Amino acid sequence: MDNHIDTICVQGGWQPENGGPRQLPVYQSTTFKYATSQQMADLFDLKATGYFYTRLQNPTNDEVAKKIAQLEGGVAAMLTSSGQAASFFSVFNVCEAGDHFISCSSIYGGTFNLFAITMKKLGIECTFVDQTAPAEEIAKAFRPNTKCVFGETVANPAGFILDIEKMANLAHSHGVPLIVDNTFATPVLCRPFQFGADIVVHSTTKYMDGHGCGVGGVIVDSGNFDWEKHPDRFPGLTQPDPSYHGLAYTKAFGKGAYITKATAQLMRDLGSIQSPQNAFLLNLGLESLHLRMPRHCSNALAAAKFLRQHPKVAWVHFAGLEDDPEYPLVQKQFSGGIPCGVLTFGIKGGREQSIKFMDALRLVSIVTHVADARSCVLHPASHTHRQLTDEQLRDAGIPPDLIRFSLGIEDPRDIIADLEQALEKV
Ligand SMILES: *Cc1c(COP(=O)(O)O)cnc(C)c1O
């Protein structure tokens, strides 16, 4: 389907047959029935396509994955139970014990722990690089056993913008793919494949769901990375898989190799499937994503402008502001010229005043969540990064007074009135 993004949000994926249900049905079934034993055997051998067990594939999930693949402009996608599972599978699909990969250091805290600590226990080493460093500097991190590069379009919570083209060129000149976490931008604002990214992951828990009702994730493949060009570097994709009687994914599935391997091997063995019910809710969220994103963005810009002129506010960071150093990059990569609806700021007087301000908010709520229809705030120093000292916080790029502010889709006048009354109390 060659429709525009807005139309794909509404009508991508599920296509009913004549007389079929207009809305995507929820296939709330663990298993699927066949007439002969041979038919089922062919499915197990990946010789035929079809459903047999929901841990591997489910029709509801597949229709939602198809819509997201269309939104990103990719060839195939797979839903996962969470964004964490999507990030892990995306890297683990090309890395095994003894391998190495590179990640931007400015990424979501959960992903940082996964890469720095948990994957190290599996024998996979990650080098973190400063994404703003010159390309020659970042190039020094590559090793002969490097298998991919990972970054976030808009870093959570720091708000820094990834120069996707620069990172893609670096990855490709070293014969490896670039994986981009596009959670905060969504394909409505930025489509990383246009700038050279090869794989995209999302925590669908955030804007895609949009209503805070289901934890989920997705991996999308552009189909552009040529694994066969480096057969020795990616043996899992190009060499026979002993768990599938010697089938080689690139030879059997071409551009579908990466997602087929992630489904047939990783999902089969690690089992992090999204429930069909959650996939249905995710699809409902996607139907209005194109309407919600511009409102999240305009609310964030209005709040950023209000906060930066307020005498009690120490600083505001939002790359959608014209004088932000990353503003030109935002204009290049993001349709509408605003990166997302999340900004960060600090209150004069430091940590205590930031906390006092948050406690005084009425409409804007304190939650761990972000990128929701309802405006919300979080204080990383007291919540997600509570175990760190003030010095460690600064090293992690998180000032002790930093408030992460996620703008919802309410009337901006009510949000700003709430900020105003809370600022009066500090
Ligand atoms: C929340 C988040 C994740 C993790 O997703 P979950 O759905 O919570 O597992 C990954 N990346 C980014 C950018 C996120 O904001």
Short mmCIF file of C-alpha atoms and ligand atoms in Angstrom, two decimals:
data_model
loop_
_atom_site.label_atom_id
_atom_site.label_comp_id
_atom_site.label_asym_id
_atom_site.label_seq_id
_atom_site.Cartn_x
_atom_site.Cartn_y
_atom_site.Cartn_z
CA MET A 1 0.00 0.00 0.00
CA ASP A 2 1.49 3.32 -1.07
CA ASN A 3 -0.78 5.51 1.01
CA HIS A 4 0.39 8.44 3.12
CA ILE A 5 1.32 7.93 6.78
CA ASP A 6 -2.01 9.27 8.10
CA THR A 7 -3.97 6.78 5.99
CA ILE A 8 -1.72 3.88 7.01
CA CYS A 9 -2.35 4.76 10.69
CA VAL A 10 -6.07 4.33 10.09
CA GLN A 11 -6.26 1.63 7.42
CA GLY A 12 -2.87 -0.14 7.26
CA GLY A 13 -2.53 -3.79 8.22
CA TRP A 14 -5.87 -5.57 8.48
CA GLN A 15 -7.82 -5.75 5.17
CA PRO A 16 -11.22 -7.43 5.61
CA GLU A 17 -12.57 -9.73 2.94
CA ASN A 18 -16.05 -9.24 1.53
CA GLY A 19 -18.44 -9.59 4.47
CA GLY A 20 -15.54 -9.79 6.94
CA PRO A 21 -15.31 -7.81 10.20
CA ARG A 22 -14.34 -4.15 9.62
CA GLN A 23 -12.30 -3.97 12.84
CA LEU A 24 -9.30 -6.23 13.40
CA PRO A 25 -10.48 -9.43 15.14
CA VAL A 26 -8.73 -10.59 18.31
CA TYR A 27 -7.58 -14.18 17.71
CA GLN A 28 -7.62 -15.12 21.37
CA SER A 29 -6.37 -18.62 20.66
CA THR A 30 -3.13 -20.32 21.63
CA THR A 31 -3.31 -22.82 18.80
CA PHE A 32 -4.65 -23.51 15.28
CA LYS A 33 -6.26 -26.64 13.79
CA TYR A 34 -5.08 -28.71 10.78
CA ALA A 35 -6.58 -31.61 8.85
CA THR A 36 -3.43 -33.67 8.41
CA SER A 37 -0.26 -34.33 10.34
CA GLN A 38 1.81 -33.50 7.24
CA GLN A 39 0.36 -29.97 7.00
CA MET A 40 1.49 -29.28 10.55
CA ALA A 41 4.92 -30.84 9.90
CA ASP A 42 5.46 -28.47 6.94
CA LEU A 43 4.72 -25.50 9.20
CA PHE A 44 7.29 -26.70 11.74
CA ASP A 45 9.87 -27.01 8.96
CA LEU A 46 9.06 -23.46 7.73
CA LYS A 47 8.17 -25.07 4.35
CA ALA A 48 4.64 -23.66 4.50
CA THR A 49 3.37 -20.42 6.04
CA GLY A 50 0.56 -20.52 8.54
CA TYR A 51 -0.22 -20.42 12.23
CA PHE A 52 0.25 -23.23 14.71
CA TYR A 53 1.10 -21.75 18.10
CA THR A 54 0.74 -18.15 19.33
CA ARG A 55 4.21 -18.06 20.93
CA LEU A 56 5.55 -17.98 17.36
CA GLN A 57 2.84 -16.12 15.48
CA ASN A 58 -0.74 -14.96 15.88
CA PRO A 59 -2.93 -13.39 13.14
CA THR A 60 -3.93 -10.36 15.26
CA ASN A 61 -0.29 -9.61 16.09
CA ASP A 62 0.77 -10.07 12.48
CA GLU A 63 -1.78 -7.55 11.17
CA VAL A 64 -0.57 -4.94 13.67
CA ALA A 65 3.08 -5.73 12.86
CA LYS A 66 2.21 -5.30 9.16
CA LYS A 67 0.73 -1.84 9.83
CA ILE A 68 3.86 -0.74 11.74
CA ALA A 69 6.11 -2.10 8.97
CA GLN A 70 4.13 0.02 6.49
CA LEU A 71 4.38 3.08 8.75
CA GLU A 72 8.17 2.75 8.96
CA GLY A 73 8.53 1.84 5.28
CA GLY A 74 10.01 -1.59 6.13
CA VAL A 75 9.54 -5.07 4.66
CA ALA A 76 8.62 -7.02 7.80
CA ALA A 77 8.00 -6.57 11.53
CA MET A 78 7.51 -8.61 14.69
CA LEU A 79 5.64 -7.58 17.86
CA THR A 80 7.24 -8.33 21.23
CA SER A 81 5.93 -8.32 24.80
CA SER A 82 7.80 -5.11 25.67
CA GLY A 83 10.19 -2.52 24.33
CA GLN A 84 12.96 -4.18 26.34
CA ALA A 85 12.34 -7.48 24.53
CA ALA A 86 12.43 -5.67 21.17
CA SER A 87 15.78 -4.01 21.95
CA PHE A 88 17.27 -7.28 23.22
CA PHE A 89 16.05 -9.38 20.28
CA SER A 90 17.15 -6.76 17.74
CA VAL A 91 20.77 -7.05 18.91
CA PHE A 92 20.75 -10.73 19.92
CA ASN A 93 19.53 -11.63 16.41
CA VAL A 94 22.99 -10.67 15.05
CA CYS A 95 25.25 -11.11 18.11
CA GLU A 96 26.31 -14.15 20.10
CA ALA A 97 28.83 -14.90 22.87
CA GLY A 98 32.22 -13.47 21.88
CA ASP A 99 30.71 -10.70 19.75
CA HIS A 100 30.78 -6.95 20.28
CA PHE A 101 28.48 -4.06 19.40
CA ILE A 102 28.42 -0.29 19.75
CA SER A 103 25.72 1.83 21.37
CA CYS A 104 25.27 5.56 21.80
CA SER A 105 25.68 6.37 25.49
CA SER A 106 22.65 8.65 25.54
CA ILE A 107 19.88 6.02 25.62
CA TYR A 108 17.02 4.83 27.82
CA GLY A 109 18.23 3.62 31.26
CA GLY A 110 16.67 0.16 30.87
CA THR A 111 18.44 -0.34 27.55
CA PHE A 112 21.72 0.85 29.10
CA ASN A 113 21.45 -1.79 31.87
CA LEU A 114 20.55 -4.48 29.33
CA PHE A 115 23.56 -3.66 27.14
CA ALA A 116 26.13 -2.89 29.85
CA ILE A 117 25.31 -5.59 32.40
CA THR A 118 22.90 -8.32 31.30
CA MET A 119 24.27 -8.84 27.78
CA LYS A 120 27.80 -8.86 29.18
CA LYS A 121 26.74 -11.90 31.24
CA LEU A 122 25.83 -13.58 27.94
CA GLY A 123 29.35 -12.88 26.64
CA ILE A 124 28.34 -9.97 24.38
CA GLU A 125 30.28 -6.78 24.96
CA CYS A 126 29.01 -3.26 24.30
CA THR A 127 31.11 -0.12 23.84
CA PHE A 128 29.26 3.12 24.55
CA VAL A 129 30.15 6.12 22.41
CA ASP A 130 29.36 9.83 22.58
CA GLN A 131 27.09 10.22 19.55
CA THR A 132 28.02 13.90 19.18
CA ALA A 133 31.73 13.07 18.74
CA PRO A 134 33.24 13.40 15.25
CA ALA A 135 32.86 10.29 13.04
CA GLU A 136 36.64 9.59 13.16
CA GLU A 137 36.44 9.46 16.94
CA ILE A 138 33.45 7.06 17.00
CA ALA A 139 35.12 4.89 14.33
CA LYS A 140 37.81 3.92 16.89
CA ALA A 141 35.20 1.87 18.79
CA PHE A 142 34.79 -0.68 15.94
CA ARG A 143 36.49 -4.08 16.31
CA PRO A 144 36.74 -7.06 13.96
CA ASN A 145 33.93 -8.77 15.95
CA THR A 146 31.57 -5.73 15.99
CA LYS A 147 28.12 -6.76 14.71
CA CYS A 148 25.86 -3.68 14.93
CA VAL A 149 25.43 -0.07 16.10
CA PHE A 150 22.51 1.07 18.27
CA GLY A 151 21.09 4.55 19.00
CA GLU A 152 17.85 6.40 19.89
CA THR A 153 16.26 8.90 17.48
CA VAL A 154 15.42 11.04 20.53
CA ALA A 155 17.18 9.90 23.71
CA ASN A 156 15.01 9.18 26.76
CA PRO A 157 15.28 11.14 29.06
CA ALA A 158 18.15 13.35 27.88
CA GLY A 159 16.33 14.53 24.72
CA PHE A 160 19.43 14.48 22.48
CA ILE A 161 18.87 13.91 18.75
CA LEU A 162 20.64 11.13 16.83
CA ASP A 163 22.28 12.12 13.54
CA ILE A 164 20.98 9.00 11.81
CA GLU A 165 22.79 9.56 8.51
CA LYS A 166 26.17 10.00 10.24
CA MET A 167 25.70 6.85 12.34
CA ALA A 168 24.38 4.82 9.38
CA ASN A 169 27.38 5.79 7.24
CA LEU A 170 29.73 4.81 10.06
CA ALA A 171 28.01 1.46 10.57
CA HIS A 172 27.87 0.68 6.84
CA SER A 173 31.52 1.59 6.23
CA HIS A 174 32.32 -1.11 8.83
CA GLY A 175 29.93 -3.63 7.26
CA VAL A 176 27.35 -3.67 10.07
CA PRO A 177 23.71 -2.50 10.39
CA LEU A 178 22.40 0.51 12.32
CA ILE A 179 19.54 -0.26 14.75
CA VAL A 180 17.49 2.76 15.84
CA ASP A 181 15.06 2.99 18.77
CA ASN A 182 12.39 5.28 17.29
CA THR A 183 10.05 5.25 20.32
CA PHE A 184 9.95 9.00 21.05
CA ALA A 185 9.70 10.16 17.44
CA THR A 186 7.31 7.52 16.01
CA PRO A 187 7.16 7.11 12.21
CA VAL A 188 4.69 10.02 12.12
CA LEU A 189 7.54 12.43 12.95
CA CYS A 190 10.64 10.56 11.74
CA ARG A 191 11.24 7.51 9.53
CA PRO A 192 14.83 6.40 10.27
CA PHE A 193 15.05 4.14 7.17
CA GLN A 194 15.01 7.30 5.00
CA PHE A 195 18.30 8.34 6.62
CA GLY A 196 20.00 4.95 6.31
CA ALA A 197 18.97 3.03 9.45
CA ASP A 198 18.54 -0.71 8.79
CA ILE A 199 16.43 -1.91 11.72
CA VAL A 200 13.98 0.08 13.86
CA VAL A 201 12.69 -0.87 17.33
CA HIS A 202 9.95 0.70 19.44
CA SER A 203 8.55 0.52 22.90
CA THR A 204 4.94 0.55 21.66
CA THR A 205 4.04 1.17 25.31
CA LYS A 206 4.60 4.87 24.67
CA TYR A 207 3.08 7.04 21.88
CA MET A 208 2.00 4.14 19.65
CA ASP A 209 -0.32 2.75 22.30
CA GLY A 210 -0.71 6.31 23.54
CA HIS A 211 -3.25 5.61 26.25
CA GLY A 212 -1.08 3.85 28.83
CA CYS A 213 -2.92 0.54 28.55
CA GLY A 214 -0.48 -2.09 27.26
CA VAL A 215 3.26 -2.76 27.55
CA GLY A 216 4.65 -3.84 24.16
CA GLY A 217 7.39 -3.57 21.58
CA VAL A 218 8.11 -4.07 17.89
CA ILE A 219 11.10 -4.70 15.61
CA VAL A 220 10.94 -3.55 11.97
CA ASP A 221 13.41 -4.53 9.22
CA SER A 222 14.02 -2.18 6.27
CA GLY A 223 15.18 -5.16 4.20
CA ASN A 224 18.09 -2.98 3.01
CA PHE A 225 21.05 -4.53 4.82
CA ASP A 226 22.82 -7.15 2.69
CA TRP A 227 23.79 -9.90 5.17
CA GLU A 228 25.14 -12.07 2.32
CA LYS A 229 27.78 -9.45 1.59
CA HIS A 230 29.39 -10.38 4.93
CA PRO A 231 28.47 -14.08 5.31
CA ASP A 232 31.21 -14.76 7.90
CA ARG A 233 30.18 -11.83 10.06
CA PHE A 234 26.54 -12.93 10.28
CA PRO A 235 26.65 -16.74 10.34
CA GLY A 236 23.32 -16.91 12.22
CA LEU A 237 21.57 -15.45 9.18
CA THR A 238 23.67 -16.79 6.32
CA GLN A 239 24.77 -20.28 7.49
CA PRO A 240 22.59 -23.36 8.09
CA ASP A 241 20.56 -23.29 11.34
CA PRO A 242 20.88 -26.67 13.11
CA SER A 243 17.57 -26.04 14.87
CA TYR A 244 15.86 -25.93 11.43
CA HIS A 245 17.48 -28.93 9.71
CA GLY A 246 20.18 -26.79 8.12
CA LEU A 247 17.98 -24.03 6.70
CA ALA A 248 19.87 -20.75 5.97
CA TYR A 249 17.59 -17.72 6.53
CA THR A 250 19.07 -15.42 3.86
CA LYS A 251 18.86 -18.15 1.22
CA ALA A 252 15.35 -19.27 2.14
CA PHE A 253 13.74 -15.89 2.91
CA GLY A 254 15.78 -13.13 1.18
CA LYS A 255 14.74 -9.72 2.55
CA GLY A 256 12.58 -11.47 5.14
CA ALA A 257 15.58 -13.25 6.70
CA TYR A 258 16.12 -11.05 9.76
CA ILE A 259 12.50 -11.03 10.99
CA THR A 260 11.99 -14.72 10.12
CA LYS A 261 15.04 -15.65 12.21
CA ALA A 262 13.87 -13.43 15.09
CA THR A 263 10.47 -15.13 15.00
CA ALA A 264 11.39 -18.74 14.25
CA GLN A 265 14.41 -18.86 16.56
CA LEU A 266 14.37 -16.12 19.22
CA MET A 267 10.62 -15.95 19.81
CA ARG A 268 10.37 -19.74 19.73
CA ASP A 269 13.14 -20.16 22.32
CA LEU A 270 12.76 -17.03 24.47
CA GLY A 271 8.99 -16.53 24.24
CA SER A 272 8.30 -12.82 24.60
CA ILE A 273 5.15 -12.61 22.51
CA GLN A 274 2.69 -9.72 22.85
CA SER A 275 -0.79 -10.92 23.85
CA PRO A 276 -3.32 -10.63 20.98
CA GLN A 277 -5.54 -8.52 23.26
CA ASN A 278 -2.72 -6.01 23.78
CA ALA A 279 -2.00 -6.03 20.03
CA PHE A 280 -5.65 -5.12 19.44
CA LEU A 281 -5.36 -2.19 21.88
CA LEU A 282 -2.11 -1.13 20.24
CA ASN A 283 -3.87 -1.08 16.86
CA LEU A 284 -6.60 1.17 18.27
CA GLY A 285 -3.89 3.53 19.50
CA LEU A 286 -2.19 3.54 16.08
CA GLU A 287 -5.46 4.60 14.42
CA SER A 288 -5.09 8.09 15.95
CA LEU A 289 -1.26 8.34 16.20
CA HIS A 290 -1.08 10.85 13.31
CA LEU A 291 -3.60 13.12 15.07
CA ARG A 292 -2.01 12.87 18.51
CA MET A 293 1.66 13.46 17.61
CA PRO A 294 1.28 17.05 16.27
CA ARG A 295 -0.64 17.96 19.44
CA HIS A 296 2.00 16.42 21.74
CA CYS A 297 4.58 18.46 19.81
CA SER A 298 2.77 21.80 19.80
CA ASN A 299 1.96 21.42 23.51
CA ALA A 300 5.65 20.72 24.23
CA LEU A 301 6.76 23.76 22.26
CA ALA A 302 4.23 25.97 24.07
CA ALA A 303 5.34 24.62 27.47
CA ALA A 304 9.05 25.02 26.59
CA LYS A 305 8.48 28.66 25.62
CA PHE A 306 6.49 29.34 28.77
CA LEU A 307 9.03 27.67 31.08
CA ARG A 308 12.14 29.30 29.60
CA GLN A 309 10.84 32.84 30.26
CA HIS A 310 9.74 32.06 33.83
CA PRO A 311 12.01 33.60 36.52
CA LYS A 312 11.87 30.48 38.74
CA VAL A 313 13.01 28.10 35.98
CA ALA A 314 16.79 27.48 35.86
CA TRP A 315 17.01 25.86 32.41
CA VAL A 316 14.94 24.16 29.66
CA HIS A 317 16.19 21.58 27.15
CA PHE A 318 14.02 20.96 24.09
CA ALA A 319 15.49 20.47 20.61
CA GLY A 320 12.26 21.89 19.14
CA LEU A 321 13.36 25.39 20.28
CA GLU A 322 14.88 27.42 17.45
CA ASP A 323 18.08 28.33 19.31
CA ASP A 324 18.81 24.74 20.41
CA PRO A 325 22.11 23.52 18.89
CA GLU A 326 20.32 20.42 17.54
CA TYR A 327 17.47 22.40 15.92
CA PRO A 328 18.97 22.18 12.37
CA LEU A 329 19.20 18.36 12.72
CA VAL A 330 15.58 18.31 13.90
CA GLN A 331 14.54 20.27 10.78
CA LYS A 332 16.34 17.71 8.60
CA GLN A 333 14.97 14.54 10.22
CA PHE A 334 11.54 15.36 11.65
CA SER A 335 8.43 16.23 9.69
CA GLY A 336 6.85 19.25 11.38
CA GLY A 337 10.23 20.32 12.78
CA ILE A 338 9.59 19.25 16.40
CA PRO A 339 11.18 16.00 17.69
CA CYS A 340 8.52 14.78 20.20
CA GLY A 341 6.36 15.90 23.10
CA VAL A 342 8.90 15.33 25.87
CA LEU A 343 11.17 18.04 27.30
CA THR A 344 13.40 18.45 30.37
CA PHE A 345 13.91 21.39 32.70
CA GLY A 346 15.11 22.36 36.17
CA ILE A 347 13.79 24.70 38.86
CA LYS A 348 16.10 27.31 40.45
CA GLY A 349 17.22 26.11 43.89
CA GLY A 350 18.00 22.58 42.74
CA ARG A 351 16.65 19.16 43.62
CA GLU A 352 14.42 20.20 46.58
CA GLN A 353 12.67 22.95 44.61
CA SER A 354 12.10 20.62 41.62
CA ILE A 355 10.44 18.10 43.95
CA LYS A 356 8.35 20.83 45.63
CA PHE A 357 7.19 22.00 42.19
CA MET A 358 6.19 18.48 41.10
CA ASP A 359 4.24 17.85 44.31
CA ALA A 360 2.26 21.07 43.69
CA LEU A 361 1.07 20.01 40.21
CA ARG A 362 -2.63 19.09 39.90
CA LEU A 363 -3.45 18.32 36.25
CA VAL A 364 0.01 17.00 35.41
CA SER A 365 0.59 13.74 37.28
CA ILE A 366 3.70 12.05 38.71
CA VAL A 367 4.08 8.65 36.99
CA THR A 368 6.93 6.43 35.73
CA HIS A 369 5.27 6.43 32.33
CA VAL A 370 6.06 8.83 29.46
CA ALA A 371 4.61 9.68 26.01
CA ASP A 372 1.00 9.28 27.12
CA ALA A 373 -2.23 11.14 26.23
CA ARG A 374 -2.14 12.60 29.77
CA SER A 375 0.61 15.04 30.73
CA CYS A 376 3.04 13.62 33.26
CA VAL A 377 6.34 14.30 35.03
CA LEU A 378 9.14 12.26 36.53
CA HIS A 379 12.16 13.25 38.62
CA PRO A 380 14.92 10.78 37.62
CA ALA A 381 17.11 11.68 40.63
CA SER A 382 14.32 10.58 43.02
CA HIS A 383 12.79 7.84 40.89
CA THR A 384 14.44 5.93 38.02
CA HIS A 385 18.02 6.90 38.97
CA ARG A 386 17.47 7.05 42.75
CA GLN A 387 20.50 4.90 43.65
CA LEU A 388 22.98 7.38 42.10
CA THR A 389 24.80 10.16 43.99
CA ASP A 390 24.55 13.73 42.64
CA GLU A 391 28.00 13.33 41.12
CA GLN A 392 27.09 10.05 39.39
CA LEU A 393 23.91 11.72 38.12
CA ARG A 394 25.92 14.51 36.51
CA ASP A 395 28.23 11.92 34.90
CA ALA A 396 25.15 10.22 33.43
CA GLY A 397 24.05 13.57 31.97
CA ILE A 398 21.16 13.89 34.41
CA PRO A 399 21.38 17.02 36.60
CA PRO A 400 19.86 16.42 40.09
CA ASP A 401 17.19 19.06 39.40
CA LEU A 402 16.12 17.54 36.04
CA ILE A 403 12.37 17.08 35.58
CA ARG A 404 11.26 14.95 32.60
CA PHE A 405 8.04 16.51 31.35
CA SER A 406 5.87 14.53 28.92
CA LEU A 407 3.20 16.69 27.33
CA GLY A 408 -0.18 15.08 26.77
CA ILE A 409 -2.88 16.15 24.36
CA GLU A 410 -4.91 18.31 26.76
CA ASP A 411 -5.65 21.99 26.06
CA PRO A 412 -2.26 23.76 26.39
CA ARG A 413 -3.89 26.60 28.36
CA ASP A 414 -4.82 24.19 31.16
CA ILE A 415 -1.35 22.63 31.23
CA ILE A 416 0.35 26.03 31.42
CA ALA A 417 -2.09 27.21 34.11
CA ASP A 418 -1.08 24.15 36.15
CA LEU A 419 2.63 24.91 35.68
CA GLU A 420 1.98 28.53 36.68
CA GLN A 421 0.20 27.69 39.93
CA ALA A 422 2.84 25.06 40.87
CA LEU A 423 5.68 27.52 40.18
CA GLU A 424 4.04 29.99 42.56
CA LYS A 425 4.48 27.45 45.37
CA VAL A 426 8.28 27.13 45.02
C1 LIG B 1 10.23 2.79 27.65
C2 LIG B 1 11.32 2.69 26.67
C3 LIG B 1 11.91 1.44 26.39
C4 LIG B 1 11.51 0.17 27.10
O1 LIG B 1 10.22 -0.18 26.73
P1 LIG B 1 9.23 -1.06 27.65
O2 LIG B 1 8.02 -1.17 26.79
O3 LIG B 1 9.01 -0.29 28.92
O4 LIG B 1 9.89 -2.38 27.89
C5 LIG B 1 12.88 1.41 25.41
N1 LIG B 1 13.28 2.53 24.76
C6 LIG B 1 12.74 3.74 25.02
C7 LIG B 1 13.21 4.93 24.29
C8 LIG B 1 11.74 3.86 25.98
O5 LIG B 1 11.21 5.06 26.25
#
